[in-house]
PDB file of C-alpha atoms in Angstrom:
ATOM      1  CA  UNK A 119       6.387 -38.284  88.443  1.00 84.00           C
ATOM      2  CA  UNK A 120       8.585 -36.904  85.670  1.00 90.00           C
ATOM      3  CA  UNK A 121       7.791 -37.677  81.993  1.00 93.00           C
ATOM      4  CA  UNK A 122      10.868 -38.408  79.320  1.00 95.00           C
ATOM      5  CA  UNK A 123      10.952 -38.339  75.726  1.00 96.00           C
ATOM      6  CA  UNK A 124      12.743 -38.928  73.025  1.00 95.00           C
ATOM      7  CA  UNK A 125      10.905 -37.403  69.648  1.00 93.00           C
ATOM      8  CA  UNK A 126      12.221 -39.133  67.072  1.00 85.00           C
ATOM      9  CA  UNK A 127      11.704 -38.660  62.869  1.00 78.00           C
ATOM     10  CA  UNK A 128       9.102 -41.778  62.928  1.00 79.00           C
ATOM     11  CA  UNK A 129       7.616 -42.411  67.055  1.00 88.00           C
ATOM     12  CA  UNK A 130       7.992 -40.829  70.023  1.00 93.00           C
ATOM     13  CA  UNK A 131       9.366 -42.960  72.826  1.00 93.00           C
ATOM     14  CA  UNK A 132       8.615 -42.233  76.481  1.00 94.00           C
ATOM     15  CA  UNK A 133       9.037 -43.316  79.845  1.00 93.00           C
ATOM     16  CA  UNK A 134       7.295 -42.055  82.924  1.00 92.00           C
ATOM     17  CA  UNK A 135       9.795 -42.083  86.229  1.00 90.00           C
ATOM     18  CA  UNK A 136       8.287 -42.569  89.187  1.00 84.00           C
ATOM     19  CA  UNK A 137       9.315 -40.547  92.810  1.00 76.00           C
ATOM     20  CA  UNK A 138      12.575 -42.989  92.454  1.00 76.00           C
ATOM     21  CA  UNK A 139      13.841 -42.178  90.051  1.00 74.00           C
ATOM     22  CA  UNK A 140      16.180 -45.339  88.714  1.00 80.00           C
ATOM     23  CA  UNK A 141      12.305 -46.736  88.848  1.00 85.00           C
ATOM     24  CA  UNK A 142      10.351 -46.897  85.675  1.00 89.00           C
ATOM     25  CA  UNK A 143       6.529 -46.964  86.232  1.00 85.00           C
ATOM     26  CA  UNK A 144       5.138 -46.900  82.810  1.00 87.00           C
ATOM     27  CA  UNK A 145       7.021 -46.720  79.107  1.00 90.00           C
ATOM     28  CA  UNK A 146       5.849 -46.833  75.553  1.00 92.00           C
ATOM     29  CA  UNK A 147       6.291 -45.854  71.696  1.00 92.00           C
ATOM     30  CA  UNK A 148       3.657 -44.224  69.747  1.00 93.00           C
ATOM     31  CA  UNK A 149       3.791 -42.290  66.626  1.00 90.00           C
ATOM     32  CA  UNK A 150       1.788 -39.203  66.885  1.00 91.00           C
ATOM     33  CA  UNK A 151       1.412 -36.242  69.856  1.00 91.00           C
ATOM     34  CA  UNK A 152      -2.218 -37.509  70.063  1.00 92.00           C
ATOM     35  CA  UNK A 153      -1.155 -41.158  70.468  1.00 94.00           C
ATOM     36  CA  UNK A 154       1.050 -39.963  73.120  1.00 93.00           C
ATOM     37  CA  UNK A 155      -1.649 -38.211  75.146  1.00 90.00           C
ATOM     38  CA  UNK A 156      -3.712 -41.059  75.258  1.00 90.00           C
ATOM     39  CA  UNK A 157      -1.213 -43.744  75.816  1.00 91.00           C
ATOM     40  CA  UNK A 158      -0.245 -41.464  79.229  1.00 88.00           C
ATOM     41  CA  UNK A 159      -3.953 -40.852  80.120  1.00 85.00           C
ATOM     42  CA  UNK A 160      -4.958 -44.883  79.404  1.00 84.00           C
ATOM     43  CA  UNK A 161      -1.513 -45.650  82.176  1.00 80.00           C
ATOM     44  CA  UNK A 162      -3.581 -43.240  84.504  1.00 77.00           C
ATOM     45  CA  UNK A 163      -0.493 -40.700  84.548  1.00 74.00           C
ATOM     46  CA  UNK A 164      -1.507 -37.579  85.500  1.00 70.00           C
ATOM     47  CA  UNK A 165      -0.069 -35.708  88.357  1.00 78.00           C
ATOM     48  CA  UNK A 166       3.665 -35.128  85.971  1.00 83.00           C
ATOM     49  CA  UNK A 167       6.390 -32.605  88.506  1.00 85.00           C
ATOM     50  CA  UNK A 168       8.613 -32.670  85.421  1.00 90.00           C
ATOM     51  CA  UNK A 169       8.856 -33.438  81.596  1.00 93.00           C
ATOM     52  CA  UNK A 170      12.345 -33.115  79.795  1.00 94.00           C
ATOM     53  CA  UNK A 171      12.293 -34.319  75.973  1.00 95.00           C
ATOM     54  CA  UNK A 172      14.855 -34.456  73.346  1.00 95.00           C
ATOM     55  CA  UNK A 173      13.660 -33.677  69.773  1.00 93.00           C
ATOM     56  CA  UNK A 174      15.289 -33.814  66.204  1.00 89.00           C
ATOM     57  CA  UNK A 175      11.822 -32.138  64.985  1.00 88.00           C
ATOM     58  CA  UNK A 176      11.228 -28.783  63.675  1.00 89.00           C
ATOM     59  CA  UNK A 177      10.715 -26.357  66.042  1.00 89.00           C
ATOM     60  CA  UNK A 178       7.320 -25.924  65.254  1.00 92.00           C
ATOM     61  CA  UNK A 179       6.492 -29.595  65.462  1.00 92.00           C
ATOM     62  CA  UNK A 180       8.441 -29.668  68.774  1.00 93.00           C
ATOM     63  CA  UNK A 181       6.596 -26.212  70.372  1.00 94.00           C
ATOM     64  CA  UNK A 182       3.029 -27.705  69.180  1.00 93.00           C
ATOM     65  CA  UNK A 183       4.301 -30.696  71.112  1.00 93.00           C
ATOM     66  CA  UNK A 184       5.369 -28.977  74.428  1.00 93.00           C
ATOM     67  CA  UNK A 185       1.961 -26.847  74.549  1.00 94.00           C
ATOM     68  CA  UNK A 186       0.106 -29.957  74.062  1.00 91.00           C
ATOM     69  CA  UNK A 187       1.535 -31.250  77.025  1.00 91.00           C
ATOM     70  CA  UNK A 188       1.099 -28.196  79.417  1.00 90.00           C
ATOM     71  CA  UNK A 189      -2.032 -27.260  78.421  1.00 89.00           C
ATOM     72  CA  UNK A 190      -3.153 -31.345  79.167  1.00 87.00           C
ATOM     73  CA  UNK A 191      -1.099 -31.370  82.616  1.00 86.00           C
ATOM     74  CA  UNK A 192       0.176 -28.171  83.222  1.00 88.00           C
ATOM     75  CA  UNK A 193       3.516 -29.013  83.308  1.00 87.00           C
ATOM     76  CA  UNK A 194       7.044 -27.243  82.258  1.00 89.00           C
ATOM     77  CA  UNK A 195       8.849 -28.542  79.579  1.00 92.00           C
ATOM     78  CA  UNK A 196      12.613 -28.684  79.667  1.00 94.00           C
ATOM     79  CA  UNK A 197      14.342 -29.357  76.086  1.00 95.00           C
ATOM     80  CA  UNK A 198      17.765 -31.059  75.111  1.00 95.00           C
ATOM     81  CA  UNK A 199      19.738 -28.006  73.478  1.00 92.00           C
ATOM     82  CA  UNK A 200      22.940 -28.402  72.029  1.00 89.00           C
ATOM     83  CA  UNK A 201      26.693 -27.413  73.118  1.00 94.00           C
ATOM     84  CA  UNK A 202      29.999 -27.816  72.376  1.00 95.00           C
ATOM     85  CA  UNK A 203      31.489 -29.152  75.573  1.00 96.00           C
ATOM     86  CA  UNK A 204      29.450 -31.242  78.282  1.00 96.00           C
ATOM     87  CA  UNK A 205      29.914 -33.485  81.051  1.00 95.00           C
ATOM     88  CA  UNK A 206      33.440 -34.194  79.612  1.00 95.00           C
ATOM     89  CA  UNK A 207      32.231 -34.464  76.054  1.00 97.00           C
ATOM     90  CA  UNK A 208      33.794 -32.138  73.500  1.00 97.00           C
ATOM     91  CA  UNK A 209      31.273 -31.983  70.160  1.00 97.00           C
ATOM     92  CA  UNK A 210      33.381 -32.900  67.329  1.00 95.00           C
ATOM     93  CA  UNK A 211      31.455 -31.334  64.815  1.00 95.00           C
ATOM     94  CA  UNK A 212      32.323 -28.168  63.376  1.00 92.00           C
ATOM     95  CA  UNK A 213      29.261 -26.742  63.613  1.00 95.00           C
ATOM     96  CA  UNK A 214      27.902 -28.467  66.644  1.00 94.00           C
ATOM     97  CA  UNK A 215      24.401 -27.514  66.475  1.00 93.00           C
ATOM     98  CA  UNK A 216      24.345 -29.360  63.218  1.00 92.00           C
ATOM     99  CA  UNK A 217      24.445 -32.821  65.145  1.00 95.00           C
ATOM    100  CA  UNK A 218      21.332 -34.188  66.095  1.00 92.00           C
ATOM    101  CA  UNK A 219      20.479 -34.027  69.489  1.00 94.00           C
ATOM    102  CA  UNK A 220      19.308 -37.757  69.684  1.00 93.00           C
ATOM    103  CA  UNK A 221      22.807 -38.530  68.330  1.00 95.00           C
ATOM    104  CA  UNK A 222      24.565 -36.210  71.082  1.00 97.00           C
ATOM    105  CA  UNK A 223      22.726 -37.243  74.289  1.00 97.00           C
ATOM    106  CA  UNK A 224      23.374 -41.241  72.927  1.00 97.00           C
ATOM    107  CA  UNK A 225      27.004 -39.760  73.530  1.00 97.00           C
ATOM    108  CA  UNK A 226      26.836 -38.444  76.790  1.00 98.00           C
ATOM    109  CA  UNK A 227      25.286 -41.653  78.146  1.00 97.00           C
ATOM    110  CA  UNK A 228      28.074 -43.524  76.733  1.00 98.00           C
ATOM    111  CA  UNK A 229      30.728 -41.696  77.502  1.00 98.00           C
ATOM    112  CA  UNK A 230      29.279 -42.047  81.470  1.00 97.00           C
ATOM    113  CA  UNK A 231      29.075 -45.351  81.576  1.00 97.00           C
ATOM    114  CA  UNK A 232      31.956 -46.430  79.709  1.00 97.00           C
ATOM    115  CA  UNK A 233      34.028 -43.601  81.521  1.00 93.00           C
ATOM    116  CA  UNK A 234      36.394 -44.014  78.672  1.00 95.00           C
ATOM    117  CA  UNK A 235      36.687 -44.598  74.382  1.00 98.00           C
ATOM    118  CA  UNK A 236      33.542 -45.689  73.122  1.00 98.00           C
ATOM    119  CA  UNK A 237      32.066 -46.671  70.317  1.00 98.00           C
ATOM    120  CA  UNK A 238      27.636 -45.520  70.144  1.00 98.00           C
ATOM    121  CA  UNK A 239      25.697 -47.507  67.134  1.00 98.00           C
ATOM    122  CA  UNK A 240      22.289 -46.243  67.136  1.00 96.00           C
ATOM    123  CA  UNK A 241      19.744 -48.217  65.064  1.00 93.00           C
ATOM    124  CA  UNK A 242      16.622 -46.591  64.013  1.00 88.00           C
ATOM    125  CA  UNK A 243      15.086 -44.839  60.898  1.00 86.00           C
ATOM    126  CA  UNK A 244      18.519 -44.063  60.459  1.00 90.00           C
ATOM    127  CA  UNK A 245      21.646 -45.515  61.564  1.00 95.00           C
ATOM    128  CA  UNK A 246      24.527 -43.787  63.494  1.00 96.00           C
ATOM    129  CA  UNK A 247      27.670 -44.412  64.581  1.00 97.00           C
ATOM    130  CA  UNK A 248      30.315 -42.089  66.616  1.00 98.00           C
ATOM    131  CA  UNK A 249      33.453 -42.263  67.931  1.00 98.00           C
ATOM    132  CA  UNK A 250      34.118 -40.885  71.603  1.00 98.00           C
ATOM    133  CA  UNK A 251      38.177 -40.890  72.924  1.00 98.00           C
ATOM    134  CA  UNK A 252      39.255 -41.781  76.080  1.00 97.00           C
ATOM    135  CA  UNK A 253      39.793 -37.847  76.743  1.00 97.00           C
ATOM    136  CA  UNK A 254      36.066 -37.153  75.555  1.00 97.00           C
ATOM    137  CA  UNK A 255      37.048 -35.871  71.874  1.00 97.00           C
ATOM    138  CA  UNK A 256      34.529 -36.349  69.668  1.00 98.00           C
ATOM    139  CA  UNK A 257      36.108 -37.972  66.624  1.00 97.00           C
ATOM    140  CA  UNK A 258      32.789 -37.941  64.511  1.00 96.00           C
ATOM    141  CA  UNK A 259      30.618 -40.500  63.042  1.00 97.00           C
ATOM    142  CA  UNK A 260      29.093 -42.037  60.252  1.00 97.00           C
ATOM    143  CA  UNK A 261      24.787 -41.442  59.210  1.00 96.00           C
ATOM    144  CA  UNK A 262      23.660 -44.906  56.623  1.00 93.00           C
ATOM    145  CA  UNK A 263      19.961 -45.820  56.134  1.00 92.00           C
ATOM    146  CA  UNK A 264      18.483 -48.043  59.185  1.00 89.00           C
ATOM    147  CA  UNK A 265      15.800 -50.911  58.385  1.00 85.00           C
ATOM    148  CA  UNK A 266      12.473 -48.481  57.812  1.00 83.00           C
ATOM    149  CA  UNK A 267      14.510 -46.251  55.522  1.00 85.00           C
ATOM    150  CA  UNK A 268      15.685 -49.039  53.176  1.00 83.00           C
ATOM    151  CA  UNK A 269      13.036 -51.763  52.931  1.00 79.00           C
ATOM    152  CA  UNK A 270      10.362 -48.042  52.044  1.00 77.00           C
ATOM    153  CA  UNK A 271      12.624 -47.314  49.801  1.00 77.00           C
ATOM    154  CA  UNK A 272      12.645 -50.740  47.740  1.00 75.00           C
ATOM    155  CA  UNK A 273       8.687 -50.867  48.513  1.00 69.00           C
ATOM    156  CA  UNK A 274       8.195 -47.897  47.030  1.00 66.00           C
ATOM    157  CA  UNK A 275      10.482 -47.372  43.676  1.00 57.00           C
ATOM    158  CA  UNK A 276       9.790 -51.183  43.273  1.00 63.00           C
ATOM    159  CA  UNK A 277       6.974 -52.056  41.661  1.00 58.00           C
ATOM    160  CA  UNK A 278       6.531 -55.861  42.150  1.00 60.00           C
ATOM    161  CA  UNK A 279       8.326 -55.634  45.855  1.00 64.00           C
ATOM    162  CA  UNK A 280       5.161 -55.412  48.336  1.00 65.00           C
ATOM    163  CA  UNK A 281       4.494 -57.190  51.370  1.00 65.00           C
ATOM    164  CA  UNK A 282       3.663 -56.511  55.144  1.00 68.00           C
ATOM    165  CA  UNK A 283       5.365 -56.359  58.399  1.00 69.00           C
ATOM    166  CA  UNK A 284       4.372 -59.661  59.640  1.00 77.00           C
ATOM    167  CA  UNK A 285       5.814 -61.118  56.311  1.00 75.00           C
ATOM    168  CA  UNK A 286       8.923 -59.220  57.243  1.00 74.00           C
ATOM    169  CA  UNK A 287       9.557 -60.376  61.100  1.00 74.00           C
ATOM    170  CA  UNK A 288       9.334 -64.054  60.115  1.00 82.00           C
ATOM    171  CA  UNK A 289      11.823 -63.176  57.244  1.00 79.00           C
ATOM    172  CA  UNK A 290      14.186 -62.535  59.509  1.00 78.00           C
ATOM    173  CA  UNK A 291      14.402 -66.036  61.295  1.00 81.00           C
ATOM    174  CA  UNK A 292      16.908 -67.214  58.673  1.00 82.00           C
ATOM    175  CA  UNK A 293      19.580 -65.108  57.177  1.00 83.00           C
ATOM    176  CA  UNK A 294      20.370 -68.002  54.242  1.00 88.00           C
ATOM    177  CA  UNK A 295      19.860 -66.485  50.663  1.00 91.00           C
ATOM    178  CA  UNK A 296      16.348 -65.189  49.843  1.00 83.00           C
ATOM    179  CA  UNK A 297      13.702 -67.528  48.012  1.00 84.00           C
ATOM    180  CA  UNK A 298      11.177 -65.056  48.390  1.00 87.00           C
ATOM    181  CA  UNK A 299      10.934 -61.505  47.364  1.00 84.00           C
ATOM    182  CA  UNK A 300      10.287 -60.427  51.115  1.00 85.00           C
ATOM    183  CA  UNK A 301      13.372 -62.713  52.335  1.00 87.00           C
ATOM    184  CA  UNK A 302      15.726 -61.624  49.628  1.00 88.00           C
ATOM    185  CA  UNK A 303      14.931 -57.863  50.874  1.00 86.00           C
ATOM    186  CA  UNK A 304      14.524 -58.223  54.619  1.00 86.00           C
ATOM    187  CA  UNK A 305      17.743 -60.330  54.636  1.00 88.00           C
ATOM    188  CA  UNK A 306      19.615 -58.251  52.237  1.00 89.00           C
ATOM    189  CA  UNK A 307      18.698 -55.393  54.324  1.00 87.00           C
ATOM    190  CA  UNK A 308      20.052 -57.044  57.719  1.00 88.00           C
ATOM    191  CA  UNK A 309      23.368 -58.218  56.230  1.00 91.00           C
ATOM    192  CA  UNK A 310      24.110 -54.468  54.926  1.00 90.00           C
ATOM    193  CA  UNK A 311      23.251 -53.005  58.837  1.00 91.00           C
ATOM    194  CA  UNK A 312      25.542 -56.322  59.829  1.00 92.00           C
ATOM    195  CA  UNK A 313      28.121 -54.903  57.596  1.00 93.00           C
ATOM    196  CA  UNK A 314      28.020 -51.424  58.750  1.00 95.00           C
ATOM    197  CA  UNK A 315      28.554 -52.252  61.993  1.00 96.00           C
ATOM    198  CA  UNK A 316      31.438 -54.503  61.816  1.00 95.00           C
ATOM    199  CA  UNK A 317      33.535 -52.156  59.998  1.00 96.00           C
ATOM    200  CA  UNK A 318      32.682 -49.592  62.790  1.00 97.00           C
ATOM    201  CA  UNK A 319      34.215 -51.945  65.408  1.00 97.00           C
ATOM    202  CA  UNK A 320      37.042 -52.312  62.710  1.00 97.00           C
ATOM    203  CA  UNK A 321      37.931 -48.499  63.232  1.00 98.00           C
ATOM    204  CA  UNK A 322      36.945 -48.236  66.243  1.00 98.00           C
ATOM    205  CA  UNK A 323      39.629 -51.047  67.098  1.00 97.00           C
ATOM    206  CA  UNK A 324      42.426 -49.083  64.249  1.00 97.00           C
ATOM    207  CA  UNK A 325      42.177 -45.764  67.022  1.00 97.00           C
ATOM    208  CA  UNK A 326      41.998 -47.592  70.614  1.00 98.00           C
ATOM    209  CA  UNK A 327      43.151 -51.800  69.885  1.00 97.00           C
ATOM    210  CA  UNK A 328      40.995 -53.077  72.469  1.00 95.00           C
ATOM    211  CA  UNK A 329      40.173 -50.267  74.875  1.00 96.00           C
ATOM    212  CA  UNK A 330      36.948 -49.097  74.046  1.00 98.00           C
ATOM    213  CA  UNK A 331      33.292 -50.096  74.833  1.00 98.00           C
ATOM    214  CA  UNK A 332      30.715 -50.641  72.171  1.00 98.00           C
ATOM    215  CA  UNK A 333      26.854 -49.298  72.945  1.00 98.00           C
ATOM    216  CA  UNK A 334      24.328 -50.708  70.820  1.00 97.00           C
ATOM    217  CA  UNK A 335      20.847 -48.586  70.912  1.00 96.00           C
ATOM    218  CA  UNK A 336      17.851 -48.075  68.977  1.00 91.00           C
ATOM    219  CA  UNK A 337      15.223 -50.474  68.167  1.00 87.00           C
ATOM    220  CA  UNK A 338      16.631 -52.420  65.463  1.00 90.00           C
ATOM    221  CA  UNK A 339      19.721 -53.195  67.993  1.00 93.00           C
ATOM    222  CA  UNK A 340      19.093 -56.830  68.563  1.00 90.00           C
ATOM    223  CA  UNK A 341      19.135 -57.450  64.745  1.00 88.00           C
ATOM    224  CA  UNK A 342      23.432 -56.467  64.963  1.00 92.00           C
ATOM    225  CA  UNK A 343      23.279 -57.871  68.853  1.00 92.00           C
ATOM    226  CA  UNK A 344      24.943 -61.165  67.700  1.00 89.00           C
ATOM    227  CA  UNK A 345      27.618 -59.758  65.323  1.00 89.00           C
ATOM    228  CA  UNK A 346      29.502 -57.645  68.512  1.00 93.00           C
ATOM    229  CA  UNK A 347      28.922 -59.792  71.631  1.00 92.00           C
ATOM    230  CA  UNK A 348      31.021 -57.796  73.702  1.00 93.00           C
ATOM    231  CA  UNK A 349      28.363 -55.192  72.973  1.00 96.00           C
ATOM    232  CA  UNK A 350      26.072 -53.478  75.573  1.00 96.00           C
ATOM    233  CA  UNK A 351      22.579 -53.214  74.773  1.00 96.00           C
ATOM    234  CA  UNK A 352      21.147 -49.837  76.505  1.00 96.00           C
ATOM    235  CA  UNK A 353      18.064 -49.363  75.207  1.00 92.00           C
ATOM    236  CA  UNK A 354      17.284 -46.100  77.029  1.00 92.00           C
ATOM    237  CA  UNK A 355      20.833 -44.126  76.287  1.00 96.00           C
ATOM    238  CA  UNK A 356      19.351 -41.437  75.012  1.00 96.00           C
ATOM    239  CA  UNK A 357      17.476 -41.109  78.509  1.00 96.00           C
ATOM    240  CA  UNK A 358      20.619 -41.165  80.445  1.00 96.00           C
ATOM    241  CA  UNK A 359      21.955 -38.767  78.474  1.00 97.00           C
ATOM    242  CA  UNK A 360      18.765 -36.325  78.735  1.00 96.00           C
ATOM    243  CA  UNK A 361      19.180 -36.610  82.515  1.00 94.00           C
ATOM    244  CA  UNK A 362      22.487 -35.439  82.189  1.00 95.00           C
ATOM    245  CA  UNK A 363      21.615 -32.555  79.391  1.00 95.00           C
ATOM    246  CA  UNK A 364      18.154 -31.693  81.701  1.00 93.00           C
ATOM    247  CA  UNK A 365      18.946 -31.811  85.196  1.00 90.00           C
ATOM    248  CA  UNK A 366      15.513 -31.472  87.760  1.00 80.00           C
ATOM    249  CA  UNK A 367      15.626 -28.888  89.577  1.00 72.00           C
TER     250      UNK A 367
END
């Protein structure tokens, strides 16, 4: 079996592959290296060939995490490393270990399945968007607040704004103005990500008129899902992108 994961700022998100590898055999999110331990050990996985993880941790946080994981199943670790070319990618930034790995294997994936111009919107603590040509330049892309980031930030440096997340899904079954604190923020919120991403498809249509494929990723995807139909939801991008970055021996 090989264990994947994607360390993010907030969770972790991992997958366990089985022998087949297009099959997934057990998958999860948990927010802590200990949570992650016991999530594998309450799926009974155990007897891990492989792990391969892509972090945008510190290094310390990341090594603490890899020597967790041999010392409970004794197995090597393979990390995500940046570069400046890669399976016909060119990094557009100019320093490209400055862009975050999560951010650069999203790219990868898309630019493989799309085998062309492409458009990646990532949704999660933050928000991401880049720009991929036909020819594999990197064009760069665009870092806003996701969700978490701006509904803490009203929570906390507003006094009289507090409420919980159950408050906050069922805010979101209506986007008509707010009569609530919760709804006026949770809407507010979903129409600024709404915004974001339609003037991404705007530029993205000003460089390539129709000939380009949007990827929508993250886990605050479906909230934009309706605003680009023509869309494709791909959940695990960042995976198919780590398989490409992390090959098994």
């Amino acid at each position: 079996m090989i264990l994947e994961l994607d360390c993010g700022n907030s969770f972790i998100k991992w997958r366990v592959l089985g022998t087949d590898v297009r099959l997934v055999v057990a998958e999860g999110v948990v927010d802590s290296d200990l949570a992650l331990l016991e999530s594998l050990k309450q799926f009974g996985v155990s007897a891990l060939k492989h792990c391969r993880l892509v972090s945008v941790r510190t290094g310390d946080e990341t090594a603490s995490l890899v020597s967790l994981l041999t010392g409970a199943f004794g197995v090597s670790v393979t990390c995500a490393a940046s570069a400046r070319e890669m399976s016909g990618v060119r990094n557009g930034y100019e320093d490209y270990e400055r862009l975050g790995l999560d951010r650069w294997l999203a790219m990868l994936g898309g630019f493989h399945l799309a085998s062309g111009a492409c458009l990646v919107l990532d949704f999660g603590t933050a928000v991401t968007a880049d720009f991929i040509a036909a020819d594999g330049e990197h064009l760069g892309g665009f870092i806003c607040p996701g969700m978490p980031l701006m509904r803490n930030q009203l929570r906390t440096h507003t006094r009289r704004i507090r409420y919980g997340d159950l408050a906050a899904e069922r805010a979101l079954e209506s986007l008509a103005p707010g009569r609530t604190t919760v709804e006026a923020v949770e809407r507010g919120c979903s129409l600024m990500l709404r915004g974001f991403v339609l003037t991404q498809v705007q530029l993205a249509r000003s460089y390539w008129g129709e000939s380009f494929t949007v990827f929508l990723t993250g886990g605050d995807a479906d909230l934009v899902s309706a605003m680009v139909p023509e869309a494709r939801v791909v959940p695990e991008l960042v995976f198919v992108g780590l398989a490409m970055a992390c090959p098994l021996p």
